[in-house]
Amino acid sequence: MDATVLSASLIPPAPKIHPLPLGGSLLGDLRIAWEMGRNLVGAWCEDDFDSLVTPYRFMGQPGLVVSDPAGVRQVLASPNFRRAAKLGRPLKPLVGDSLLLTEGETWKRQRKSLAPVFTPAAIGGLVPHFIAAGDTLVGRLAGQTRANLSEAFHHTALDAVLRALFSRRADQDGAVLAQIARRYVEGPAHFRLLDFVSRGVDDLTFADGDRRRLGGRWLAAVDAIIDERRIAPRSGDMLDRLLAARDEDGRPLPDQEVRDQCSSMLAAGFDTTSRLLFWATYLLALDPTTQDRVRAEVTAFPAERVTGLDDLKAWPLLRAVLFETLRLYPAAPTFGRQALADGEVLGHPIPAGATVTISPWLMHRHRKLWDAPTTFRPERFLDQPHPWGLEAFIPFGAGPRVCIGAGFALAEAQIILASLLARVAVTLTHERPVTPKASITLGPDHEPDFGLEPIVQARP
Ligand code: HEM
């Protein structure tokens, strides 16, 4: 592929960067907490995009922002760091004691019992579900000349994960979950001041009634689906694999654990992938030349011909576009670790309890780590069969707690976008730029209508 003719100079929208750091005083810290509650990626300053490691104090507690790729890997691989518990607070009512939030031996055991659900062969077996979700999306959009694709992808990503997990559909028996998920993402998923000053997931939760109420309804809906499955015939989906999973002593997973793991896969799996679908489509609408080239790929090898993960190699540019989307708009923009004992990172002392902040948003736009960091240039990933080898690219994290669903998300996103782009050309209907606004995931600041022009397929 001639990379020089691809998008050369598109700089897609991003929030303004503060010229100077906001913190350093109580007032400054309150401003940061307020900014981050409004938009998790809205509080960074110019220096953050140049510095590879920055010590800070926030609300009286010491911390370190690390963007140095080796330092990030050191922290993510080290047993001296646990996932920063306070960052899990908005999720806890939805996911309970599941892989996302457990630690130590419990986490190790859970990760091991979930591994068979996410092998390439197992994900390959989910391809028909992803094709069905893509077809449903195309069916929903049929005849429309404009549509809110953020909303549509939200529904589609939930549909894909409901089908893969439970053989359910978001427009039928999964509708309650779809409704709760949307309400949760719009409200309780946003960080609050108490999240930042708390000492963990179960501390200072008195103001979290809305999270508990919606989380309770969500868990009850998941419970009902699992209960039905226990008495109904098997469907060959992820729930079957979970119910069949055995621990080292040959025992099945406890009921509550099956429920929490399902909730965690739903919660971790749909909002992230729907963001990826949205931003990729937005970028392709801004860059019609690249969109046409992707369309040529997916027309030459249509989604309905995919039977396994190997077939996805037919779409190298689509894959590169998804990676470049995850670089510019990482669906999980910031995560963190908390030191268990005194230690050091890149020569900076880290006392026990201090937080190390790791931000894919920052690393992926870092001026010392990328050439033209703010430019949309998918071809930078074309020669990278394993972009995980790019040290500064961590959309799915790294180390032992790397996203267990990365292969799932990438297969799903490729198939759904291939289905859509083969059927419609996507344009923007107005000029107002869409800037990212993040809570746990990186969404758009407003949901634009996209123009949809049907593609007339040439007869064979
Ligand atoms: C574009 C899509 C996705 C992105 C960007 C993403 C990103 C991430 C990141 C950055 C982490 C690690 C966070 C940390 O180290 O603190 C993570 C963990 C996790 N993700 Fe994903 N994710 C995506 C899709 C999915 C899907 C589809 C599933 C399940 C079906 C999933 C399930 C999980 C789980 C269970 C964990 C916790 C793993 C552990 O702690 O062992 N994710 N994800």
Short mmCIF file of C-alpha atoms and ligand atoms in Angstrom, two decimals:
data_model
loop_
_atom_site.label_atom_id
_atom_site.label_comp_id
_atom_site.label_asym_id
_atom_site.label_seq_id
_atom_site.Cartn_x
_atom_site.Cartn_y
_atom_site.Cartn_z
CA MET A 1 0.00 0.00 0.00
CA ASP A 2 1.31 3.46 -0.88
CA ALA A 3 1.27 5.14 2.49
CA THR A 4 2.04 8.59 1.11
CA VAL A 5 -1.40 8.98 -0.47
CA LEU A 6 -3.20 8.27 2.76
CA SER A 7 -4.36 10.95 5.19
CA ALA A 8 -1.44 13.28 5.68
CA SER A 9 -2.55 16.22 7.73
CA LEU A 10 -5.84 15.63 9.49
CA ILE A 11 -5.61 16.84 13.08
CA PRO A 12 -8.89 15.77 14.69
CA PRO A 13 -10.41 17.77 17.55
CA ALA A 14 -9.27 17.51 21.15
CA PRO A 15 -9.98 19.53 24.31
CA LYS A 16 -7.87 22.65 24.93
CA ILE A 17 -4.70 21.95 26.91
CA HIS A 18 -4.17 24.18 29.98
CA PRO A 19 -1.04 26.31 29.54
CA LEU A 20 0.02 25.80 33.19
CA PRO A 21 -0.59 23.07 35.81
CA LEU A 22 -3.89 23.54 37.67
CA GLY A 23 -2.91 22.04 41.04
CA GLY A 24 -0.46 23.06 43.75
CA SER A 25 -2.97 24.56 46.22
CA LEU A 26 -6.26 23.45 47.78
CA LEU A 27 -8.13 25.64 45.32
CA GLY A 28 -6.08 24.26 42.43
CA ASP A 29 -6.75 20.68 43.56
CA LEU A 30 -10.49 21.36 43.80
CA ARG A 31 -10.34 22.79 40.28
CA ILE A 32 -8.59 19.61 39.05
CA ALA A 33 -11.17 17.38 40.77
CA TRP A 34 -13.96 19.46 39.23
CA GLU A 35 -12.38 19.38 35.75
CA MET A 36 -11.78 15.62 35.96
CA GLY A 37 -15.34 14.99 37.16
CA ARG A 38 -16.57 16.91 34.14
CA ASN A 39 -14.00 15.51 31.74
CA LEU A 40 -11.28 13.09 32.85
CA VAL A 41 -8.98 14.23 30.03
CA GLY A 42 -9.66 17.94 30.56
CA ALA A 43 -7.18 18.74 33.33
CA TRP A 44 -3.83 18.06 31.60
CA CYS A 45 -1.41 20.93 30.96
CA GLU A 46 1.20 21.58 28.24
CA ASP A 47 4.09 20.19 30.34
CA ASP A 48 2.32 16.85 30.73
CA PHE A 49 2.70 16.20 26.98
CA ASP A 50 6.46 16.79 27.18
CA SER A 51 7.38 15.23 30.50
CA LEU A 52 7.92 11.48 30.86
CA VAL A 53 7.51 11.45 34.63
CA THR A 54 5.91 14.12 36.84
CA PRO A 55 5.68 13.96 40.64
CA TYR A 56 2.62 15.70 42.11
CA ARG A 57 0.62 16.18 45.31
CA PHE A 58 -3.16 15.98 45.05
CA MET A 59 -5.43 16.54 48.05
CA GLY A 60 -2.38 16.17 50.28
CA GLN A 61 -1.46 12.77 48.84
CA PRO A 62 1.73 12.16 46.81
CA GLY A 63 1.57 10.71 43.31
CA LEU A 64 3.44 10.32 40.07
CA VAL A 65 2.25 10.63 36.47
CA VAL A 66 4.34 8.18 34.43
CA SER A 67 4.40 8.31 30.62
CA ASP A 68 7.83 6.80 30.09
CA PRO A 69 7.07 3.48 28.35
CA ALA A 70 9.67 1.50 30.34
CA GLY A 71 8.48 3.07 33.61
CA VAL A 72 4.85 2.27 32.74
CA ARG A 73 5.72 -1.37 32.06
CA GLN A 74 7.75 -1.56 35.26
CA VAL A 75 4.76 -0.34 37.30
CA LEU A 76 2.20 -2.52 35.50
CA ALA A 77 4.34 -5.65 35.95
CA SER A 78 5.37 -5.00 39.56
CA PRO A 79 3.72 -6.92 42.44
CA ASN A 80 4.27 -3.78 44.56
CA PHE A 81 1.39 -2.04 42.77
CA ARG A 82 -2.31 -2.83 42.89
CA ARG A 83 -5.02 -1.34 40.68
CA ALA A 84 -5.86 2.09 42.18
CA ALA A 85 -9.01 1.21 44.09
CA LYS A 86 -10.60 4.65 43.97
CA LEU A 87 -10.66 4.57 40.16
CA GLY A 88 -12.92 1.51 40.44
CA ARG A 89 -15.52 3.28 42.59
CA PRO A 90 -17.95 4.22 39.81
CA LEU A 91 -17.83 0.63 38.52
CA LYS A 92 -18.13 -1.33 41.77
CA PRO A 93 -21.98 -1.30 41.96
CA LEU A 94 -22.10 -2.81 38.44
CA VAL A 95 -19.33 -5.37 38.57
CA GLY A 96 -19.14 -6.48 42.21
CA ASP A 97 -16.18 -8.68 43.11
CA SER A 98 -15.10 -9.57 39.60
CA LEU A 99 -11.86 -9.59 37.64
CA LEU A 100 -11.93 -5.82 37.11
CA LEU A 101 -11.67 -5.04 40.82
CA THR A 102 -10.27 -8.05 42.68
CA GLU A 103 -6.63 -8.32 43.73
CA GLY A 104 -4.01 -10.86 44.79
CA GLU A 105 -4.84 -14.57 44.90
CA THR A 106 -8.55 -14.01 44.18
CA TRP A 107 -7.69 -12.08 41.02
CA LYS A 108 -5.14 -14.74 39.96
CA ARG A 109 -7.70 -17.52 40.37
CA GLN A 110 -10.39 -15.55 38.52
CA ARG A 111 -8.08 -14.64 35.64
CA LYS A 112 -7.10 -18.29 35.25
CA SER A 113 -10.68 -19.53 35.18
CA LEU A 114 -11.71 -16.84 32.65
CA ALA A 115 -8.74 -17.43 30.32
CA PRO A 116 -10.46 -20.23 28.30
CA VAL A 117 -13.35 -17.85 27.52
CA PHE A 118 -10.96 -15.46 25.72
CA THR A 119 -8.61 -17.71 23.74
CA PRO A 120 -8.35 -16.85 20.01
CA ALA A 121 -10.28 -20.06 19.25
CA ALA A 122 -13.08 -19.11 21.66
CA ILE A 123 -13.27 -15.58 20.21
CA GLY A 124 -13.23 -17.03 16.68
CA GLY A 125 -16.33 -18.99 17.73
CA LEU A 126 -18.10 -15.70 18.52
CA VAL A 127 -17.75 -14.35 14.96
CA PRO A 128 -21.37 -15.23 13.99
CA HIS A 129 -22.59 -13.12 16.93
CA PHE A 130 -20.53 -10.13 15.75
CA ILE A 131 -21.83 -10.55 12.18
CA ALA A 132 -25.40 -10.68 13.50
CA ALA A 133 -24.83 -7.50 15.56
CA GLY A 134 -23.43 -5.74 12.45
CA ASP A 135 -26.38 -6.86 10.32
CA THR A 136 -28.81 -5.66 12.97
CA LEU A 137 -27.14 -2.25 12.99
CA VAL A 138 -27.33 -2.00 9.20
CA GLY A 139 -31.00 -3.07 9.35
CA ARG A 140 -31.78 -0.41 11.98
CA LEU A 141 -30.19 2.29 9.83
CA ALA A 142 -31.74 1.14 6.54
CA GLY A 143 -33.64 3.94 4.80
CA GLN A 144 -32.27 6.65 7.10
CA THR A 145 -30.31 9.52 5.55
CA ARG A 146 -28.97 10.74 8.90
CA ALA A 147 -28.54 9.13 12.29
CA ASN A 148 -27.07 9.57 15.76
CA LEU A 149 -24.35 6.94 15.40
CA SER A 150 -23.10 7.36 18.96
CA GLU A 151 -26.46 6.09 20.19
CA ALA A 152 -26.58 3.43 17.47
CA PHE A 153 -23.10 2.08 18.33
CA HIS A 154 -23.93 2.08 22.02
CA HIS A 155 -26.85 -0.18 21.25
CA THR A 156 -24.83 -2.31 18.79
CA ALA A 157 -21.87 -2.87 21.13
CA LEU A 158 -24.24 -3.96 23.88
CA ASP A 159 -26.07 -6.14 21.38
CA ALA A 160 -22.76 -7.79 20.36
CA VAL A 161 -21.69 -8.53 23.92
CA LEU A 162 -25.20 -9.72 24.94
CA ARG A 163 -25.23 -12.10 21.98
CA ALA A 164 -21.68 -13.35 22.66
CA LEU A 165 -22.24 -13.72 26.39
CA PHE A 166 -25.85 -14.84 26.67
CA SER A 167 -27.19 -15.39 23.11
CA ARG A 168 -29.55 -12.47 23.84
CA ARG A 169 -30.40 -9.41 21.75
CA ALA A 170 -30.35 -5.80 22.95
CA ASP A 171 -33.62 -4.97 21.18
CA GLN A 172 -35.49 -7.88 22.78
CA ASP A 173 -34.72 -9.63 26.04
CA GLY A 174 -31.64 -7.50 26.74
CA ALA A 175 -33.56 -4.21 26.53
CA VAL A 176 -33.61 -3.64 30.30
CA LEU A 177 -29.84 -3.95 30.47
CA ALA A 178 -29.48 -1.62 27.48
CA GLN A 179 -31.64 0.99 29.20
CA ILE A 180 -29.80 0.79 32.54
CA ALA A 181 -26.41 0.85 30.82
CA ARG A 182 -27.23 4.06 28.99
CA ARG A 183 -28.47 5.78 32.15
CA TYR A 184 -25.41 4.64 34.09
CA VAL A 185 -22.97 5.92 31.47
CA GLU A 186 -24.70 9.30 31.37
CA GLY A 187 -24.71 9.86 35.16
CA PRO A 188 -23.23 7.61 37.87
CA ALA A 189 -20.22 6.57 35.75
CA HIS A 190 -18.77 10.09 36.05
CA PHE A 191 -16.18 10.67 38.76
CA ARG A 192 -17.14 12.73 41.80
CA LEU A 193 -15.08 14.69 44.32
CA LEU A 194 -15.60 11.93 46.91
CA ASP A 195 -14.08 9.39 44.49
CA PHE A 196 -10.82 11.31 44.54
CA VAL A 197 -10.61 11.89 48.31
CA SER A 198 -11.81 8.39 49.31
CA ARG A 199 -9.42 5.65 50.40
CA GLY A 200 -10.99 2.91 48.31
CA VAL A 201 -14.05 1.42 46.62
CA ASP A 202 -16.08 1.01 49.82
CA ASP A 203 -15.10 4.29 51.51
CA LEU A 204 -17.36 7.43 51.53
CA THR A 205 -20.11 5.81 49.48
CA PHE A 206 -22.97 7.61 51.30
CA ALA A 207 -23.62 9.86 48.28
CA ASP A 208 -23.67 6.95 45.84
CA GLY A 209 -27.36 6.03 46.15
CA ASP A 210 -27.92 6.41 42.39
CA ARG A 211 -25.00 4.08 41.65
CA ARG A 212 -26.31 1.49 44.10
CA ARG A 213 -29.90 1.68 42.83
CA LEU A 214 -29.02 1.33 39.15
CA GLY A 215 -26.27 -1.20 39.92
CA GLY A 216 -28.78 -3.30 41.90
CA ARG A 217 -31.24 -3.34 38.99
CA TRP A 218 -28.42 -4.25 36.60
CA LEU A 219 -27.17 -7.16 38.74
CA ALA A 220 -30.76 -8.42 39.20
CA ALA A 221 -31.26 -8.41 35.41
CA VAL A 222 -28.02 -10.36 34.90
CA ASP A 223 -29.07 -12.81 37.64
CA ALA A 224 -32.40 -13.41 35.92
CA ILE A 225 -30.69 -14.27 32.62
CA ILE A 226 -28.30 -16.72 34.33
CA ASP A 227 -31.12 -18.35 36.33
CA GLU A 228 -33.06 -18.95 33.13
CA ARG A 229 -30.00 -20.49 31.49
CA ARG A 230 -29.51 -22.96 34.33
CA ILE A 231 -32.82 -24.57 33.43
CA ALA A 232 -32.80 -23.92 29.67
CA PRO A 233 -30.82 -25.71 26.95
CA ARG A 234 -27.24 -24.70 26.29
CA SER A 235 -26.46 -22.14 23.56
CA GLY A 236 -22.69 -22.42 22.94
CA ASP A 237 -21.93 -18.88 24.17
CA MET A 238 -19.60 -17.38 26.79
CA LEU A 239 -22.02 -18.08 29.63
CA ASP A 240 -21.88 -21.77 28.76
CA ARG A 241 -18.11 -21.67 29.05
CA LEU A 242 -18.33 -19.87 32.39
CA LEU A 243 -20.82 -22.36 33.78
CA ALA A 244 -18.58 -25.18 32.55
CA ALA A 245 -15.39 -23.59 34.00
CA ARG A 246 -13.74 -25.43 36.92
CA ASP A 247 -11.20 -24.19 39.44
CA GLU A 248 -8.00 -26.07 40.32
CA ASP A 249 -9.95 -28.38 42.61
CA GLY A 250 -12.47 -29.20 39.90
CA ARG A 251 -15.27 -27.11 41.48
CA PRO A 252 -17.64 -24.92 39.38
CA LEU A 253 -17.53 -21.16 39.92
CA PRO A 254 -19.80 -19.95 42.75
CA ASP A 255 -23.12 -18.46 41.54
CA GLN A 256 -22.24 -14.94 42.65
CA GLU A 257 -18.93 -15.11 40.85
CA VAL A 258 -20.55 -16.19 37.58
CA ARG A 259 -22.95 -13.26 37.94
CA ASP A 260 -20.19 -10.73 38.77
CA GLN A 261 -17.92 -11.92 35.95
CA CYS A 262 -20.78 -11.63 33.44
CA SER A 263 -21.58 -8.13 34.72
CA SER A 264 -17.96 -7.19 34.51
CA MET A 265 -17.63 -8.39 30.91
CA LEU A 266 -20.81 -6.54 29.98
CA ALA A 267 -19.74 -3.33 31.72
CA ALA A 268 -16.09 -3.46 30.55
CA GLY A 269 -17.01 -4.69 27.10
CA PHE A 270 -19.77 -2.58 25.64
CA ASP A 271 -19.07 1.04 26.55
CA THR A 272 -15.42 0.77 25.51
CA THR A 273 -16.14 -0.86 22.16
CA SER A 274 -19.02 1.50 21.39
CA ARG A 275 -16.58 4.40 21.90
CA LEU A 276 -14.06 2.77 19.57
CA LEU A 277 -16.76 2.34 16.90
CA PHE A 278 -17.87 5.94 17.30
CA TRP A 279 -14.43 7.55 17.10
CA ALA A 280 -13.30 5.36 14.19
CA THR A 281 -16.43 6.35 12.25
CA TYR A 282 -15.98 10.01 13.15
CA LEU A 283 -12.37 9.95 11.93
CA LEU A 284 -13.40 8.22 8.70
CA ALA A 285 -16.13 10.81 8.16
CA LEU A 286 -13.47 13.53 8.56
CA ASP A 287 -11.20 11.64 6.14
CA PRO A 288 -13.32 10.40 3.17
CA THR A 289 -10.24 9.22 1.24
CA THR A 290 -9.29 6.75 3.94
CA GLN A 291 -12.95 5.79 4.30
CA ASP A 292 -13.10 4.90 0.59
CA ARG A 293 -9.95 2.79 0.90
CA VAL A 294 -11.36 0.93 3.87
CA ARG A 295 -14.58 0.42 1.90
CA ALA A 296 -12.58 -1.10 -0.96
CA GLU A 297 -11.13 -3.65 1.51
CA VAL A 298 -14.44 -4.61 3.08
CA THR A 299 -16.22 -4.79 -0.27
CA ALA A 300 -13.54 -7.11 -1.65
CA PHE A 301 -13.96 -9.38 1.37
CA PRO A 302 -17.39 -8.78 2.98
CA ALA A 303 -18.03 -9.34 6.68
CA GLU A 304 -20.44 -12.22 6.01
CA ARG A 305 -17.53 -14.25 4.58
CA VAL A 306 -15.58 -14.10 7.86
CA THR A 307 -15.52 -17.49 9.55
CA GLY A 308 -12.62 -17.03 11.95
CA LEU A 309 -10.03 -14.56 13.20
CA ASP A 310 -7.60 -15.35 10.37
CA ASP A 311 -10.05 -13.89 7.85
CA LEU A 312 -9.70 -10.49 9.50
CA LYS A 313 -6.26 -10.25 7.86
CA ALA A 314 -8.15 -9.30 4.68
CA TRP A 315 -8.66 -5.82 6.19
CA PRO A 316 -5.20 -4.42 7.07
CA LEU A 317 -6.20 -0.77 6.66
CA LEU A 318 -9.37 -1.17 8.72
CA ARG A 319 -7.27 -2.68 11.50
CA ALA A 320 -4.74 0.17 11.22
CA VAL A 321 -7.59 2.70 11.41
CA LEU A 322 -8.84 1.04 14.60
CA PHE A 323 -5.37 1.17 16.16
CA GLU A 324 -4.93 4.79 15.16
CA THR A 325 -8.36 5.51 16.64
CA LEU A 326 -7.34 3.84 19.90
CA ARG A 327 -4.17 5.92 19.87
CA LEU A 328 -5.93 9.27 19.39
CA TYR A 329 -9.08 8.42 21.34
CA PRO A 330 -8.21 5.60 23.78
CA ALA A 331 -11.53 4.27 25.07
CA ALA A 332 -10.02 3.82 28.57
CA PRO A 333 -8.11 7.11 28.79
CA THR A 334 -6.61 6.89 32.28
CA PHE A 335 -5.96 4.23 34.87
CA GLY A 336 -3.69 3.94 37.84
CA ARG A 337 -1.87 1.88 40.40
CA GLN A 338 -1.36 2.26 44.13
CA ALA A 339 1.93 1.35 45.84
CA LEU A 340 1.62 -1.35 48.51
CA ALA A 341 5.02 -0.59 50.08
CA ASP A 342 7.60 2.18 49.73
CA GLY A 343 9.43 1.89 46.42
CA GLU A 344 10.71 3.95 43.49
CA VAL A 345 9.91 4.45 39.83
CA LEU A 346 12.47 5.96 37.44
CA GLY A 347 14.42 7.27 40.41
CA HIS A 348 11.39 8.91 42.04
CA PRO A 349 10.48 7.63 45.51
CA ILE A 350 6.93 6.27 45.80
CA PRO A 351 5.70 5.96 49.40
CA ALA A 352 3.25 3.18 50.30
CA GLY A 353 -0.30 4.23 49.38
CA ALA A 354 0.79 6.74 46.69
CA THR A 355 -0.86 6.62 43.27
CA VAL A 356 0.88 6.21 39.94
CA THR A 357 -1.29 7.66 37.19
CA ILE A 358 -0.96 6.09 33.74
CA SER A 359 -2.80 7.76 30.92
CA PRO A 360 -3.02 6.27 27.43
CA TRP A 361 -4.51 9.65 26.43
CA LEU A 362 -1.31 11.40 27.48
CA MET A 363 1.12 8.74 26.27
CA HIS A 364 -0.54 8.42 22.88
CA ARG A 365 -0.34 12.18 22.26
CA HIS A 366 3.08 12.60 23.87
CA ARG A 367 5.47 14.86 21.94
CA LYS A 368 8.55 12.82 22.84
CA LEU A 369 7.02 9.46 21.96
CA TRP A 370 5.34 9.96 18.59
CA ASP A 371 5.97 11.59 15.28
CA ALA A 372 3.11 14.07 14.55
CA PRO A 373 1.29 12.90 17.70
CA THR A 374 -1.98 14.75 17.08
CA THR A 375 -2.28 13.79 13.39
CA PHE A 376 -4.61 11.00 12.22
CA ARG A 377 -2.22 8.76 10.30
CA PRO A 378 -3.40 5.13 10.28
CA GLU A 379 -0.53 4.06 8.06
CA ARG A 380 1.81 4.31 11.06
CA PHE A 381 0.26 0.99 12.09
CA LEU A 382 0.33 -0.67 8.68
CA ASP A 383 3.79 -2.15 9.11
CA GLN A 384 3.10 -3.23 12.66
CA PRO A 385 1.53 -6.68 12.76
CA HIS A 386 1.80 -6.55 16.57
CA PRO A 387 1.34 -2.94 17.60
CA TRP A 388 1.72 -4.04 21.22
CA GLY A 389 5.42 -3.94 20.30
CA LEU A 390 5.10 -0.16 20.02
CA GLU A 391 6.24 0.70 23.49
CA ALA A 392 4.17 3.85 23.80
CA PHE A 393 0.89 2.27 22.65
CA ILE A 394 -1.13 0.92 25.56
CA PRO A 395 -4.88 1.22 24.78
CA PHE A 396 -5.51 -2.12 26.50
CA GLY A 397 -2.99 -1.62 29.32
CA ALA A 398 0.00 -3.95 29.71
CA GLY A 399 1.40 -6.57 32.04
CA PRO A 400 -0.55 -9.27 33.85
CA ARG A 401 -3.71 -7.15 34.07
CA VAL A 402 -3.78 -6.27 30.38
CA CYS A 403 -7.36 -6.19 29.02
CA ILE A 404 -8.60 -9.74 28.77
CA GLY A 405 -11.13 -8.65 26.12
CA ALA A 406 -8.73 -6.96 23.64
CA GLY A 407 -9.07 -9.71 21.00
CA PHE A 408 -12.85 -9.75 21.50
CA ALA A 409 -13.11 -5.95 21.08
CA LEU A 410 -10.92 -5.82 17.98
CA ALA A 411 -12.70 -8.68 16.22
CA GLU A 412 -16.10 -7.21 17.08
CA ALA A 413 -15.18 -3.67 15.97
CA GLN A 414 -13.68 -4.84 12.66
CA ILE A 415 -16.71 -6.93 11.75
CA ILE A 416 -19.28 -4.30 12.72
CA LEU A 417 -17.47 -1.50 10.88
CA ALA A 418 -16.94 -3.73 7.84
CA SER A 419 -20.71 -4.45 7.73
CA LEU A 420 -21.57 -0.78 8.04
CA LEU A 421 -19.02 0.69 5.62
CA ALA A 422 -19.83 -1.82 2.90
CA ARG A 423 -23.46 -0.61 2.97
CA VAL A 424 -23.20 3.16 3.63
CA ALA A 425 -20.87 6.10 3.15
CA VAL A 426 -20.69 8.12 6.34
CA THR A 427 -20.47 11.93 6.28
CA LEU A 428 -20.73 14.75 8.81
CA THR A 429 -23.89 16.83 8.65
CA HIS A 430 -22.47 19.92 10.38
CA GLU A 431 -19.16 21.52 11.09
CA ARG A 432 -19.18 21.70 14.89
CA PRO A 433 -16.14 19.68 16.00
CA VAL A 434 -16.77 16.73 18.30
CA THR A 435 -14.34 16.83 21.21
CA PRO A 436 -13.75 13.98 23.66
CA LYS A 437 -15.36 14.03 27.07
CA ALA A 438 -14.31 11.23 29.39
CA SER A 439 -15.71 9.62 32.49
CA ILE A 440 -14.45 6.05 32.77
CA THR A 441 -14.54 5.86 28.99
CA LEU A 442 -13.79 8.50 26.37
CA GLY A 443 -17.03 9.61 24.76
CA PRO A 444 -18.00 12.56 22.54
CA ASP A 445 -18.96 15.96 24.08
CA HIS A 446 -22.15 15.86 21.98
CA GLU A 447 -23.73 13.24 19.78
CA PRO A 448 -23.72 14.51 16.20
CA ASP A 449 -25.95 13.26 13.44
CA PHE A 450 -24.00 11.58 10.65
CA GLY A 451 -25.17 11.61 7.05
CA LEU A 452 -25.67 8.13 5.55
CA GLU A 453 -25.49 7.51 1.80
CA PRO A 454 -26.34 3.99 0.65
CA ILE A 455 -23.63 2.24 -1.34
CA VAL A 456 -24.98 0.60 -4.44
CA GLN A 457 -23.16 -2.72 -4.75
CA ALA A 458 -22.06 -3.63 -8.26
CA ARG A 459 -23.67 -6.88 -9.47
CA PRO A 460 -21.18 -9.74 -9.62
C1 HEM B 1 -11.96 -0.91 22.85
C2 HEM B 1 -12.26 -1.78 23.78
C3 HEM B 1 -11.55 -1.92 25.10
C4 HEM B 1 -10.57 -1.14 25.68
C5 HEM B 1 -9.90 0.11 25.13
C6 HEM B 1 -10.25 -1.75 26.96
C7 HEM B 1 -9.28 -1.26 27.81
C8 HEM B 1 -8.89 -1.91 28.98
C9 HEM B 1 -7.78 -1.52 29.80
C10 HEM B 1 -6.88 -0.31 29.55
C11 HEM B 1 -7.69 -2.39 30.82
C12 HEM B 1 -6.62 -2.43 31.92
C13 HEM B 1 -6.86 -1.38 32.98
C14 HEM B 1 -5.77 -1.42 34.05
O1 HEM B 1 -4.69 -1.98 33.85
O2 HEM B 1 -6.03 -0.87 35.14
C15 HEM B 1 -8.77 -3.34 30.67
C16 HEM B 1 -9.05 -4.38 31.53
C17 HEM B 1 -10.11 -5.25 31.40
N1 HEM B 1 -10.96 -5.33 30.31
FE1 HEM B 1 -10.94 -4.17 28.67
N2 HEM B 1 -11.04 -2.85 27.13
C18 HEM B 1 -11.84 -3.00 26.01
C19 HEM B 1 -12.74 -4.01 25.77
C20 HEM B 1 -13.05 -5.04 26.63
C21 HEM B 1 -13.99 -6.11 26.37
C22 HEM B 1 -14.75 -6.30 25.05
C23 HEM B 1 -14.04 -6.88 27.50
C24 HEM B 1 -14.85 -8.14 27.79
C25 HEM B 1 -15.70 -8.70 26.96
C26 HEM B 1 -13.12 -6.31 28.46
C27 HEM B 1 -12.89 -6.79 29.73
C28 HEM B 1 -11.89 -6.35 30.57
C29 HEM B 1 -11.62 -6.93 31.87
C30 HEM B 1 -12.44 -8.05 32.54
C31 HEM B 1 -10.50 -6.25 32.38
C32 HEM B 1 -9.81 -6.51 33.71
C33 HEM B 1 -8.66 -7.50 33.48
C34 HEM B 1 -7.86 -7.81 34.75
O3 HEM B 1 -7.79 -6.97 35.64
O4 HEM B 1 -7.29 -8.90 34.80
N3 HEM B 1 -12.53 -5.19 27.90
N4 HEM B 1 -9.48 -3.04 29.52
#
